[in-house]
Coordinates of C-alpha atoms in Angstrom, one line a residue:
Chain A
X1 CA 122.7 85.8 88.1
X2 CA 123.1 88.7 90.5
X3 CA 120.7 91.4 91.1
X4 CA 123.0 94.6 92.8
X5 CA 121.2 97.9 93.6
X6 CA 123.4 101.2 93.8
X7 CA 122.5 104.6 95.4
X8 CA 118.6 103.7 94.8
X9 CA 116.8 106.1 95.7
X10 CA 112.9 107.0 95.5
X11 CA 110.8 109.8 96.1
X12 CA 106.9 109.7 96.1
X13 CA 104.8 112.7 94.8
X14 CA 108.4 114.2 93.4
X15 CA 108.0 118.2 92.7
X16 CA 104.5 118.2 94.7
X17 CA 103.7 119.5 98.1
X18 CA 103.4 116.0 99.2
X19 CA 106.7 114.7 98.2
X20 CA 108.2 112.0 100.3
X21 CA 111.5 109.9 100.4
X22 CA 110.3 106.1 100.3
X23 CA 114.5 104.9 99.6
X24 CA 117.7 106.6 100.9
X25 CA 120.7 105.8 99.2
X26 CA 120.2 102.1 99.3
X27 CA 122.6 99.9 98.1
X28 CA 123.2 95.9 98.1
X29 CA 123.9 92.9 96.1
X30 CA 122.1 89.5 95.8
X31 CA 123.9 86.8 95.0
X32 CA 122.9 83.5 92.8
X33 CA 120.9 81.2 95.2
X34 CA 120.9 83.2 98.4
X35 CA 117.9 83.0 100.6
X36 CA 117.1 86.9 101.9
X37 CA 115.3 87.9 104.4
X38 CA 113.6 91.4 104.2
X39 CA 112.7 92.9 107.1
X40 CA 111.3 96.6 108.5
X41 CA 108.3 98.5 110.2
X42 CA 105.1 99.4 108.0
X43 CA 106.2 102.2 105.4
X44 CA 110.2 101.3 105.7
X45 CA 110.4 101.5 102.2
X46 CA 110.3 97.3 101.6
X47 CA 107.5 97.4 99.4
X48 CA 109.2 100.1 97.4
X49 CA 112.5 98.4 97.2
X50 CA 111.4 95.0 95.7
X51 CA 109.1 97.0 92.9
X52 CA 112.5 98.4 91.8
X53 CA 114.2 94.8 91.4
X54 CA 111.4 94.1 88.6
X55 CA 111.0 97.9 86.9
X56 CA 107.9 98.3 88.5
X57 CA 108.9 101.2 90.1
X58 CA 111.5 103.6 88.6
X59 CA 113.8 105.4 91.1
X60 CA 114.3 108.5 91.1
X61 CA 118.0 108.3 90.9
X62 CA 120.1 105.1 91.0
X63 CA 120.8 102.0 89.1
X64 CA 119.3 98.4 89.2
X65 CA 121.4 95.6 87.6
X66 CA 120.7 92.3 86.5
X67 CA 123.1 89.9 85.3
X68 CA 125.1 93.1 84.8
X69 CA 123.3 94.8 82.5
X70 CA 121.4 98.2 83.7
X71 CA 117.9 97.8 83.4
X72 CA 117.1 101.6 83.0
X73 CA 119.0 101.3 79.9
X74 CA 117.6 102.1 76.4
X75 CA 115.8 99.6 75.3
X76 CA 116.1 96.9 78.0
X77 CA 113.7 94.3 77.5
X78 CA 111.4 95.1 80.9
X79 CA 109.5 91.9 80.2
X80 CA 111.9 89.8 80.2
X81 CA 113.3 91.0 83.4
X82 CA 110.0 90.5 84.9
X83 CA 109.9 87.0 83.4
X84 CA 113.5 86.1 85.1
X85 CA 112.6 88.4 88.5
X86 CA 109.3 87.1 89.5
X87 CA 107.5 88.4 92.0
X88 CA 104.4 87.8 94.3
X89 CA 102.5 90.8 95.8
X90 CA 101.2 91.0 99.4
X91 CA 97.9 89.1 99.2
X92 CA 97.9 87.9 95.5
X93 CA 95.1 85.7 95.8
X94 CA 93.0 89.2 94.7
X95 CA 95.3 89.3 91.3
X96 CA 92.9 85.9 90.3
X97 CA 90.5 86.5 87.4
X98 CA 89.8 83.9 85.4
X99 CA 87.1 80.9 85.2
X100 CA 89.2 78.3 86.4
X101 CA 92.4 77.5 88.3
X102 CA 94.6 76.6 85.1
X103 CA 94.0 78.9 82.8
X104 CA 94.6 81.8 85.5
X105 CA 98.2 80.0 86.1
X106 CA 98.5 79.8 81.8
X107 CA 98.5 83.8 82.0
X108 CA 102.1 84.6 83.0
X109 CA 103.7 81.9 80.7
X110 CA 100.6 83.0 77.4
X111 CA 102.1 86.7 78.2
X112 CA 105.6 85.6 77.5
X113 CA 104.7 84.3 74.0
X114 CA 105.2 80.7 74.2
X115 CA 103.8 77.8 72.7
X116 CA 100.3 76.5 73.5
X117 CA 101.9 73.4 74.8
X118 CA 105.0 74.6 76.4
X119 CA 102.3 76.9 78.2
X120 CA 100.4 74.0 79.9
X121 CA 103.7 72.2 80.8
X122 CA 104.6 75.2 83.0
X123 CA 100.9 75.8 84.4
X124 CA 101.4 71.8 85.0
X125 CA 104.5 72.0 86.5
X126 CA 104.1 75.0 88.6
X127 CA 100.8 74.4 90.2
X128 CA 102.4 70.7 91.3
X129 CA 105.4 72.6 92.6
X130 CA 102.8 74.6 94.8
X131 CA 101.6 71.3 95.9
X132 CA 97.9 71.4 93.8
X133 CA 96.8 68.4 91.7
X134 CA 94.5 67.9 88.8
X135 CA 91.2 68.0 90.5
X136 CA 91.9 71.8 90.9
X137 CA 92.4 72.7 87.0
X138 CA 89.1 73.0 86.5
X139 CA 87.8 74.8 89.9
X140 CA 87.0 78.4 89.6
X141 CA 90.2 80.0 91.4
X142 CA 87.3 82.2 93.8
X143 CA 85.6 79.0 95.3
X144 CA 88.8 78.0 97.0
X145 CA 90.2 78.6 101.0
X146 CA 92.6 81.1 101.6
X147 CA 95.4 78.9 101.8
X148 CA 94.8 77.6 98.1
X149 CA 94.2 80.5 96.6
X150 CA 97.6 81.7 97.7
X151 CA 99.2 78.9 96.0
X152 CA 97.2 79.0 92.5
X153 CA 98.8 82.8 92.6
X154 CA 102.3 81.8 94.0
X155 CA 102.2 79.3 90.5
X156 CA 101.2 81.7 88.4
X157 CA 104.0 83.7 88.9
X158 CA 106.5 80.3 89.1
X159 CA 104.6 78.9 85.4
X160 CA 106.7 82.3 84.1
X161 CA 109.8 79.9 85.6
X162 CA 111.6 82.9 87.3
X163 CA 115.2 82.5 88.5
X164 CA 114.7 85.1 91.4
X165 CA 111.5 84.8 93.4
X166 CA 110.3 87.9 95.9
X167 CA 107.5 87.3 98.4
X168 CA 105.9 90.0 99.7
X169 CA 104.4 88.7 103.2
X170 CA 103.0 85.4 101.4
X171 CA 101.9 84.2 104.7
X172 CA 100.4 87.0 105.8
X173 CA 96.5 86.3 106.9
X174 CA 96.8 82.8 106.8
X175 CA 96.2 80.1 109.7
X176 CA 99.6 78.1 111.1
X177 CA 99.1 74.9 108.9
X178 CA 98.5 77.0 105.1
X179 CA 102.0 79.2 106.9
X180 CA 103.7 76.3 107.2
X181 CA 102.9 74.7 103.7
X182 CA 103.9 78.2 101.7
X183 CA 106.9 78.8 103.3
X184 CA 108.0 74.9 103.1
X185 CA 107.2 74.7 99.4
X186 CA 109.3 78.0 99.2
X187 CA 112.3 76.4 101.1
X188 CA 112.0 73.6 99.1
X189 CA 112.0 75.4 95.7
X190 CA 115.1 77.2 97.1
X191 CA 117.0 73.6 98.0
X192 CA 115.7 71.5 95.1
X193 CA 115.7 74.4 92.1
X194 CA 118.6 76.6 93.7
X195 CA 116.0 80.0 93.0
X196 CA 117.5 82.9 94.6
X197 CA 114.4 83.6 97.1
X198 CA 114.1 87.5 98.5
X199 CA 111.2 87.2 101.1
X200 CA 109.6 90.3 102.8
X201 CA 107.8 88.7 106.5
X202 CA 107.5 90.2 109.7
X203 CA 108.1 87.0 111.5
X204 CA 111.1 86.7 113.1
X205 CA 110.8 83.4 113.6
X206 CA 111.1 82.3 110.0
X207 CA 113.7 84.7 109.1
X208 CA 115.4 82.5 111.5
X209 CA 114.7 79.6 110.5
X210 CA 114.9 80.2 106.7
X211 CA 116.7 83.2 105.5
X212 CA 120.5 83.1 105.0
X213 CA 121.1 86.6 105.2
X214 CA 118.8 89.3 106.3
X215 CA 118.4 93.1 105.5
X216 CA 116.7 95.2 108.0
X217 CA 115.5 98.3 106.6
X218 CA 114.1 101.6 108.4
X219 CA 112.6 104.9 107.0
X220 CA 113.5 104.4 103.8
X221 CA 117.6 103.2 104.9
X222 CA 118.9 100.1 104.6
X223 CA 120.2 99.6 108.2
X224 CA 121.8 96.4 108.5
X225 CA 122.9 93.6 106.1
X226 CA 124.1 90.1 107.7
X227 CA 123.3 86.6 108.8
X228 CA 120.1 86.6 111.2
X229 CA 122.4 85.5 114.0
X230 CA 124.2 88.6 113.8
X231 CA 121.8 90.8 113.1
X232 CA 119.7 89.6 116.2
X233 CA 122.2 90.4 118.6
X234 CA 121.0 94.1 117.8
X235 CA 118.1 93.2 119.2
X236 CA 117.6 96.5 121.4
X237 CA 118.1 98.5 118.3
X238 CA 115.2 96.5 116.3
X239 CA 113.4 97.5 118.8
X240 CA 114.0 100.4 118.2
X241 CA 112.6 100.3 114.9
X242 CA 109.5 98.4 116.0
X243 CA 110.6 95.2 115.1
X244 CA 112.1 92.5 117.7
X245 CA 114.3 89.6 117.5
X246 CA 112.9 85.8 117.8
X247 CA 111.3 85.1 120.8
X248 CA 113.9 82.5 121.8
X249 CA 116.4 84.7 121.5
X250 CA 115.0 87.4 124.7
X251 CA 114.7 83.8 126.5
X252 CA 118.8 82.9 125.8
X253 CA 119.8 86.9 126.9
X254 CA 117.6 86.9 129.4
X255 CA 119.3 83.3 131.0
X256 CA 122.5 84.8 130.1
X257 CA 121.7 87.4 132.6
X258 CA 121.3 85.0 135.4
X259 CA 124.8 83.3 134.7
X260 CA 123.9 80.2 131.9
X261 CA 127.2 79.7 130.0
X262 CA 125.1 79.7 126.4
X263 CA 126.4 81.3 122.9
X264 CA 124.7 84.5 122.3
X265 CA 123.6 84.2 118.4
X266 CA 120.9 81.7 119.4
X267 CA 117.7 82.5 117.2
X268 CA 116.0 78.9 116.5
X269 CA 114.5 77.2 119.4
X270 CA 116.1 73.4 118.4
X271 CA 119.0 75.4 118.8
X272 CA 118.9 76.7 121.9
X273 CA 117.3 73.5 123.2
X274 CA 120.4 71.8 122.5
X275 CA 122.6 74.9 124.2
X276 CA 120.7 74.9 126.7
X277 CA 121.0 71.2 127.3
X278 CA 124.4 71.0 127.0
X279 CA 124.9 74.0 129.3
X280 CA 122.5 71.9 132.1
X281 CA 125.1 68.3 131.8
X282 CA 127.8 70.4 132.1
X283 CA 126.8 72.6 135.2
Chain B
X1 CA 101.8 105.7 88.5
X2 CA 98.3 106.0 89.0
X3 CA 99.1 107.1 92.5
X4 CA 99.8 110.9 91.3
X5 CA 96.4 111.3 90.7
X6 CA 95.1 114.0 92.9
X7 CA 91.1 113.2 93.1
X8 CA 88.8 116.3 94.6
X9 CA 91.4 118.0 94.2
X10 CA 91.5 119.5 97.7
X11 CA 95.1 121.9 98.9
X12 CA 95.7 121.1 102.2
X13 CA 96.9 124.9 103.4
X14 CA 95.1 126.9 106.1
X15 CA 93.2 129.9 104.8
X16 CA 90.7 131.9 106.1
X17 CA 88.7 130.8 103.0
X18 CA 89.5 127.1 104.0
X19 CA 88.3 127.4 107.5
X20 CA 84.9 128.9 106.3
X21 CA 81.4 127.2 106.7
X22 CA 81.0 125.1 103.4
X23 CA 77.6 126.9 103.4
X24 CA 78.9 130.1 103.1
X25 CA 81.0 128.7 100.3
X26 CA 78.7 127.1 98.5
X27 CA 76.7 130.1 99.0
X28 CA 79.2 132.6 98.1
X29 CA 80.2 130.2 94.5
X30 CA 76.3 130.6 93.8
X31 CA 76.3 134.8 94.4
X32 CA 79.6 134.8 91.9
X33 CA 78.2 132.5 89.4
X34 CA 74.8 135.0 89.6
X35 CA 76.9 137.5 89.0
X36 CA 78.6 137.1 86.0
X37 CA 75.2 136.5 84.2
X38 CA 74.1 139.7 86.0
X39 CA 77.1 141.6 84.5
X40 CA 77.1 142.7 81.0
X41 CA 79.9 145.6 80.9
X42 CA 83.0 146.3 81.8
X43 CA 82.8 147.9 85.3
X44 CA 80.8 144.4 85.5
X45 CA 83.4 142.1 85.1
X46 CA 85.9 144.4 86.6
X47 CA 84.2 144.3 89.9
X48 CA 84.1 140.3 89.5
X49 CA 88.1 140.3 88.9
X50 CA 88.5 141.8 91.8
X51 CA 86.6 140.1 94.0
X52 CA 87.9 137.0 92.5
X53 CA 91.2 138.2 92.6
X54 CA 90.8 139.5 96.2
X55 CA 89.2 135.5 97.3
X56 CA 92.4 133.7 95.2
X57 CA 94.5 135.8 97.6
X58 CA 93.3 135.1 100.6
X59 CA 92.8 131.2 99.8
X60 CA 96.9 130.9 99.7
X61 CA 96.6 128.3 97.0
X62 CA 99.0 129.1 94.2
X63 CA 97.5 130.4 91.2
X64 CA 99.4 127.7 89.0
X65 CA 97.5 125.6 90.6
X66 CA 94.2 127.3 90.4
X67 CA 94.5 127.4 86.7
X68 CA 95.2 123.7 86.4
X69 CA 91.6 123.6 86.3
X70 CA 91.4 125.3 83.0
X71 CA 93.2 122.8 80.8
X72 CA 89.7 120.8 80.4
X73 CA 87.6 123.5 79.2
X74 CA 90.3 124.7 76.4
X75 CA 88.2 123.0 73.6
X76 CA 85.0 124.3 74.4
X77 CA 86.3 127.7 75.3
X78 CA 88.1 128.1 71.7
X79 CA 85.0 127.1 69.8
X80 CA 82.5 129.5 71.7
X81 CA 84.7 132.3 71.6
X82 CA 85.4 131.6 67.5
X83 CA 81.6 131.4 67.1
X84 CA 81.0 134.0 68.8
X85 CA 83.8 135.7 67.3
X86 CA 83.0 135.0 63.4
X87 CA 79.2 134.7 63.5
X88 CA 77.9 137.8 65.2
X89 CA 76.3 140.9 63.1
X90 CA 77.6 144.4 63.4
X91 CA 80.0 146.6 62.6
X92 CA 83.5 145.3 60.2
X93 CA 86.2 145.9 61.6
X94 CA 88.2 143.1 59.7
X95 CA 87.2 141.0 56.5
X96 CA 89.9 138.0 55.4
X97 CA 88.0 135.9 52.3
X98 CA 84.9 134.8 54.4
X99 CA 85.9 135.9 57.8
X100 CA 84.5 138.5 58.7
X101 CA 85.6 140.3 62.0
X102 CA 83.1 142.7 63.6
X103 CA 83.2 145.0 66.6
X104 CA 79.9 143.1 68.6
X105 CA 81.3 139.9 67.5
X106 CA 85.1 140.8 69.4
X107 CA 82.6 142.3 72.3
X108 CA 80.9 139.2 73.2
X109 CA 83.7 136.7 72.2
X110 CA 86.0 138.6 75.1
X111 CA 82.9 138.4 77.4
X112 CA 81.6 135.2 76.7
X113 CA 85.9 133.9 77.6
X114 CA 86.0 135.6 80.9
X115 CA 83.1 134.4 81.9
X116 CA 83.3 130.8 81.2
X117 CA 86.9 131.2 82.5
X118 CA 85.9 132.9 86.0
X119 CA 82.3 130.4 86.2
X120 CA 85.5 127.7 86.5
X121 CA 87.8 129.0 88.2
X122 CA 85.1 130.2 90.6
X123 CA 83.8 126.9 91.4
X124 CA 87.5 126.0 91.3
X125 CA 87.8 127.9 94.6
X126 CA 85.3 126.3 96.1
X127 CA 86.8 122.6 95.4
X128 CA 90.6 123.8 96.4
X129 CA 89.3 125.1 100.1
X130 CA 86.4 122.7 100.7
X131 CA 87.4 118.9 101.3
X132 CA 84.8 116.7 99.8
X133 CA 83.0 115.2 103.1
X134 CA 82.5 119.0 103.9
X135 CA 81.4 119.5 100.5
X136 CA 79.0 116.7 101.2
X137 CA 78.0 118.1 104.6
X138 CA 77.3 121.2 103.4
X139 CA 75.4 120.6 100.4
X140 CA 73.0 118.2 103.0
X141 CA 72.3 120.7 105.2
X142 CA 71.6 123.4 102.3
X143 CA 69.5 121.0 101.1
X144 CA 67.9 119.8 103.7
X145 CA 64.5 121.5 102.9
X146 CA 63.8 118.8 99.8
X147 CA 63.7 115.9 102.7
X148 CA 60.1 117.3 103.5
X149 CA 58.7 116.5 100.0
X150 CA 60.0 112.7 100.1
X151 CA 63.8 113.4 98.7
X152 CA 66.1 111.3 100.7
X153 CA 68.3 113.8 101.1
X154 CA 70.6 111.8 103.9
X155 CA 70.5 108.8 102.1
X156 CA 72.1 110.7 98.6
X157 CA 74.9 112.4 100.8
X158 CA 76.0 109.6 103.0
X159 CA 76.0 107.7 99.4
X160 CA 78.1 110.8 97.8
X161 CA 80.7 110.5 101.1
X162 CA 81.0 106.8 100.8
X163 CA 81.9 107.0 96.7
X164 CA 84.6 110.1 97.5
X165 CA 85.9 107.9 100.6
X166 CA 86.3 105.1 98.4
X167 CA 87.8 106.6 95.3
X168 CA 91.5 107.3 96.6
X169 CA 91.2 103.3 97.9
X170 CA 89.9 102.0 94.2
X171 CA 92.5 103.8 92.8
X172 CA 95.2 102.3 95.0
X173 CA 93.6 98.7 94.4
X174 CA 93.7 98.9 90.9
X175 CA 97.3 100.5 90.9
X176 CA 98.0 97.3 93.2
X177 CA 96.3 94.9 90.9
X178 CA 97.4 96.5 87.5
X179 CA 101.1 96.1 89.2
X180 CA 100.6 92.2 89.8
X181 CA 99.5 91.5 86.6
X182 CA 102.3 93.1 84.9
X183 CA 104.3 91.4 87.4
X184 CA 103.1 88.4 85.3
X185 CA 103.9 89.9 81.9
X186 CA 100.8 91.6 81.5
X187 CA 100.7 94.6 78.7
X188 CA 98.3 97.5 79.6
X189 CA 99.9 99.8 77.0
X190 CA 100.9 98.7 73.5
X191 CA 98.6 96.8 71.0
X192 CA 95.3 98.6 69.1
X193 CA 91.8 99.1 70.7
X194 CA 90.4 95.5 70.7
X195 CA 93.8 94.2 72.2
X196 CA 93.7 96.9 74.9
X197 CA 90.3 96.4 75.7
X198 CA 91.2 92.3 76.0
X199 CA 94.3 93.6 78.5
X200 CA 91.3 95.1 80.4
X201 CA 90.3 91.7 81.8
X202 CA 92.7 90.8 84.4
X203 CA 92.5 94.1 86.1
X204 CA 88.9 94.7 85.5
X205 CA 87.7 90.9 87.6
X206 CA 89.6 91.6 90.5
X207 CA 88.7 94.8 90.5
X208 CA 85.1 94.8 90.6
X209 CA 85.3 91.5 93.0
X210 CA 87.2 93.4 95.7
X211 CA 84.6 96.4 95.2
X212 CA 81.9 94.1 95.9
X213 CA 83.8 92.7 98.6
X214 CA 84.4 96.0 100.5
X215 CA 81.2 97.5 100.2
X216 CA 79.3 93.8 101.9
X217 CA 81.8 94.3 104.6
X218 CA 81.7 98.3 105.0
X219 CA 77.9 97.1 104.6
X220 CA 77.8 94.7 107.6
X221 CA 80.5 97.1 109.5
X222 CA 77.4 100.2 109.3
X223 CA 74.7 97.4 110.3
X224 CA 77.1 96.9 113.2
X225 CA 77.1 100.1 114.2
X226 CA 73.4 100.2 114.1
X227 CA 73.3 102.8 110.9
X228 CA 69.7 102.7 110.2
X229 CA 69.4 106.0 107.9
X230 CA 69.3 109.7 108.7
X231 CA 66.1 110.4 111.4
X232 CA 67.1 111.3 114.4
X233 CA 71.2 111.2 113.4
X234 CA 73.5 113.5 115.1
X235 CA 77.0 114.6 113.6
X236 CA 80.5 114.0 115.2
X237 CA 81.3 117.9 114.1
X238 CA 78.0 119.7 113.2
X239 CA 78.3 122.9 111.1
X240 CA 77.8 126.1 113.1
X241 CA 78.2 129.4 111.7
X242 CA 80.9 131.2 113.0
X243 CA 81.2 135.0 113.5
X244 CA 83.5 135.2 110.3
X245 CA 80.7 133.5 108.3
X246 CA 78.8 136.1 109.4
X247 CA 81.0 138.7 108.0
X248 CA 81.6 136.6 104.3
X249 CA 77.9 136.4 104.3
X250 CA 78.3 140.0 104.6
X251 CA 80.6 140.5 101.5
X252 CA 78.9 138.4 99.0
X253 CA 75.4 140.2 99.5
X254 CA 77.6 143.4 99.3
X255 CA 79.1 141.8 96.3
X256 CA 76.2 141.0 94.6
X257 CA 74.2 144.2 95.5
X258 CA 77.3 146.1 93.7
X259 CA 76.8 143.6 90.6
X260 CA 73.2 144.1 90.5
X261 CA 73.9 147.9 90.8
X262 CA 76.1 148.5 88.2
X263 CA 74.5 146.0 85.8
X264 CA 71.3 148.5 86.6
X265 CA 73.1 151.7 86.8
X266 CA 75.1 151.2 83.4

């Protein structure tokens, strides 16, 4: 279950007088289970890449695979692919439209033609995953807080059981405690189901604390493609780019500077509690 | 997607024409739209080609483009021209089994073509060079004179610049929307008219919540501001006639007097 991009490229407006490149040559490929990180400015071009993963978006020139198989290919089932490749738009709480809370999360799984009953088991099964019990089903979706709503449109796209799940800022305009609870329900779906998670954020802090690999991405180029550790020691350059490393890690580089004998690939603050601990005992 | 639509249709290039008052415009659309019901021979409608020609020219839009605008009166312009064409009295200059081909019928067809085509792409040359909040501007201040018998003429145009504001952002939201539900397996595309219309649903809710939702907070964001109507409002960039207004003011009274002239003359 890999999903590998090669020479992806996309222009906006192509052949007009406002035609624009959104994606550069971008290439990369996500493994079964990996948790990535997606990270660049406003207008970088990470929008635009995760449309291409589900065939929202067709590049201009460049493959997608999934599993192998090309999905600009004749006759590829698109569907299916977006079935398998879920994925959550930047505020999806304004995607809701039904009456009530459980027939909006039915939608995904009716689309896919199942069974009336297998239907409700997923709507069942995704809205507990997202942490919502029975005395939601029957609330209309629009009376909800912020935080709720989030998670009745998080399960309708989990009730279409997706093995890759992409977040587009899912925390994004939500208070500390409703953060916390998204992004520990996705963590958890990532540990307990093994889904291959690609979220976008512009927090450092949780691609440090969650992401296994992170891709950094600027006007439209993928510009780096590694672990967080490493590719927060770049930090200068990110700035560069309008993005910054975890505040912890300035706080490590800037004690480094005055002579601590601590690691430099410190982006988690238990982390460089403990380093800095140990640094303290030993001096 | 939906995102190639181009709405108002504006050409972002700098022209002499673009940088004109949108009075003069407006006005000068009017004098051209005069004169092709003025005209009624040849000399006529040369004179209009010309000047049309001569405006196209100096708006640096490319004529491609221009012509764009024709594709939506195709229909109606191939059944006036056949009525006209089959149905008028005179002279036969061609019979085939009931079809009868006369020389007044080929006369007015060919003129009754031009015009409708230069009435659009007249007015076509207005929308290219004229953004719509100066459109809007424009047509308030023009206007302006039906305020003092009770027309809110303000009111209407801030109402017109809101809509135009807003279209390029509904559009976006339902390409957004439309996106997210396919996301979820949603089919806007195959099945017949009563399926289609059912597929209409999930975009259409959302939709029309976040319209309602946008214009309470653009709403309270005017309140804010203390928007209380149009007496007494001043503009951030007020429309003042400049000395090259003065001279395409000029040319379309020239224009027309010439129209008028030969329409009289011949």
């Amino acid at each position: 279950m890999s999903i590998k991009v090669e020479h992806l490229n996309h222009i906006y407006g192509e052949g007009t007088a406002f035609s624009q490149y959104a994606l550069k040559d971008v290439n990369f490929t996500i493994e079964d289970g990996e948790f990535v990180g997606l990270i660049g400015h406003t207008g970088s071009g990470k929008s635009t890449l995760i449309q291409h993963l589900n065939g929202l978006l067709r590049a201009s020139s460049g493959a997608v695979y999934y599993n192998g198989e090309n999905i600009y290919a004749d006759g590829y089932d698109m569907k299916k692919l977006r079935s398998k490749v879920g994925l959550v738009f930047q505020y999806p709480e304004y995607q809701l439209f039904e009456v009530d809370v459980f027939s909006d999360v039915c939608f995904g799984p009716r689309n896919l033609g199942l069974e009336k009953e297998e239907v409700e088991a997923r709507a069942r099964e995704a809205l507990s995953l997202v942490g919502l019990d029975e005395s939601f089903y029957a609330q209309s979706p629009f009376e909800l807080s912020g935080g709720q709503k989030r998670r009745v449109a998080i399960a309708g796209v989990l009730a279409m059981e997706p093995e890759v799940l992409i977040l587009d800022e899912p925390t994004a305009g939500l208070d500390p405690r409703g953060r916390d609870e998204i992004l520990d329900k996705i963590s958890q779906l990532h540990r307990e189901k093994g889904m291959t998670i690609i979220l976008v954020s512009h927090s450092m802090e949780d691609m440090a604390r969650y992401a296994g690999r992170l891709i950094v991405m600027n006007h439209g180029e993928k510009v780096f493609d590694d672990a967080p550790k490493e590719v927060f020691k770049h930090y200068k350059e990110l700035e560069k780019m309008g993005l910054a490393a975890p505040q912890i890690t300035y706080v490590v580089h800037e004690l480094r500077e005055h002579g601590a004998e601590i690691a430099d690939d410190l982006t988690t603050v238990a982390e460089a509690r403990d380093a800095i601990l140990a640094a303290l005992r030993k001096g | 997607m939906l995102r190639d639509i181009t709405l108002g249709q504006y050409y972002p290039v700098d022209s002499p024409v673009h940088r004109l008052d949108p009075r003069t415009k407006l006005f000068g659309t009017m004098v051209f739209i005069i004169s092709l019901f003025v005209a009624d021979s040849i000399w006529g409608y040369l004179a209009a080609t010309v000047a049309l020609g001569l405006v196209i020219r100096l708006t640096k839009v490319p004529f491609s483009f221009m012509v764009r605008g024709l594709r939506g009166i195709l229909v109606l312009l191939l059944i006036s021209v056949s009525f006209n064409l089959f149905l008028t009295d005179g002279q036969v200059l061609v019979q085939l089994w009931i079809f009868r081909i006369t020389w007044e019928g080929l006369r007015t067809a060919a003129f009754m073509a031009v015009r409708l085509i230069y009435l659009v792409l007249g007015s076509t040359v207005m929308t290219l060079t004229t953004t719509p909040n100066e459109l809007t501007d424009g047509l308030e201040k023009s206007l302006g004179f039906l305020g003092k018998v009770g027309v809110p003429v303000h009111e209407i145009s801030m109402m017109m610049s809101i809509a135009l504001r807003f279209i390029p952002i509904l559009v976006e939201e339902t390409d957004k929307i439309m996106k997210a539900q396919m996301a979820r397996g949603a089919d806007f595309e195959s099945g017949n008219l009563i399926q289609k219309a059912k597929a209409m649903v999930p975009l259409l809710v959302p939709l029309f919540i976040s319209a309602f939702r946008r214009a309470t907070d653009l709403a309270m964001a005017m309140e804010a501001r203390c928007y209380r109507g149009g007496s007494g409002r001043t503009k951030m960039k007020p429309l003042r006639y400049q000395s090259r207004d003065r001279i395409a003011y000029g040319a379309e009274l020239l224009y027309l007097a010439v129209m008028i002239g030969l329409a009289v003359v011949l």
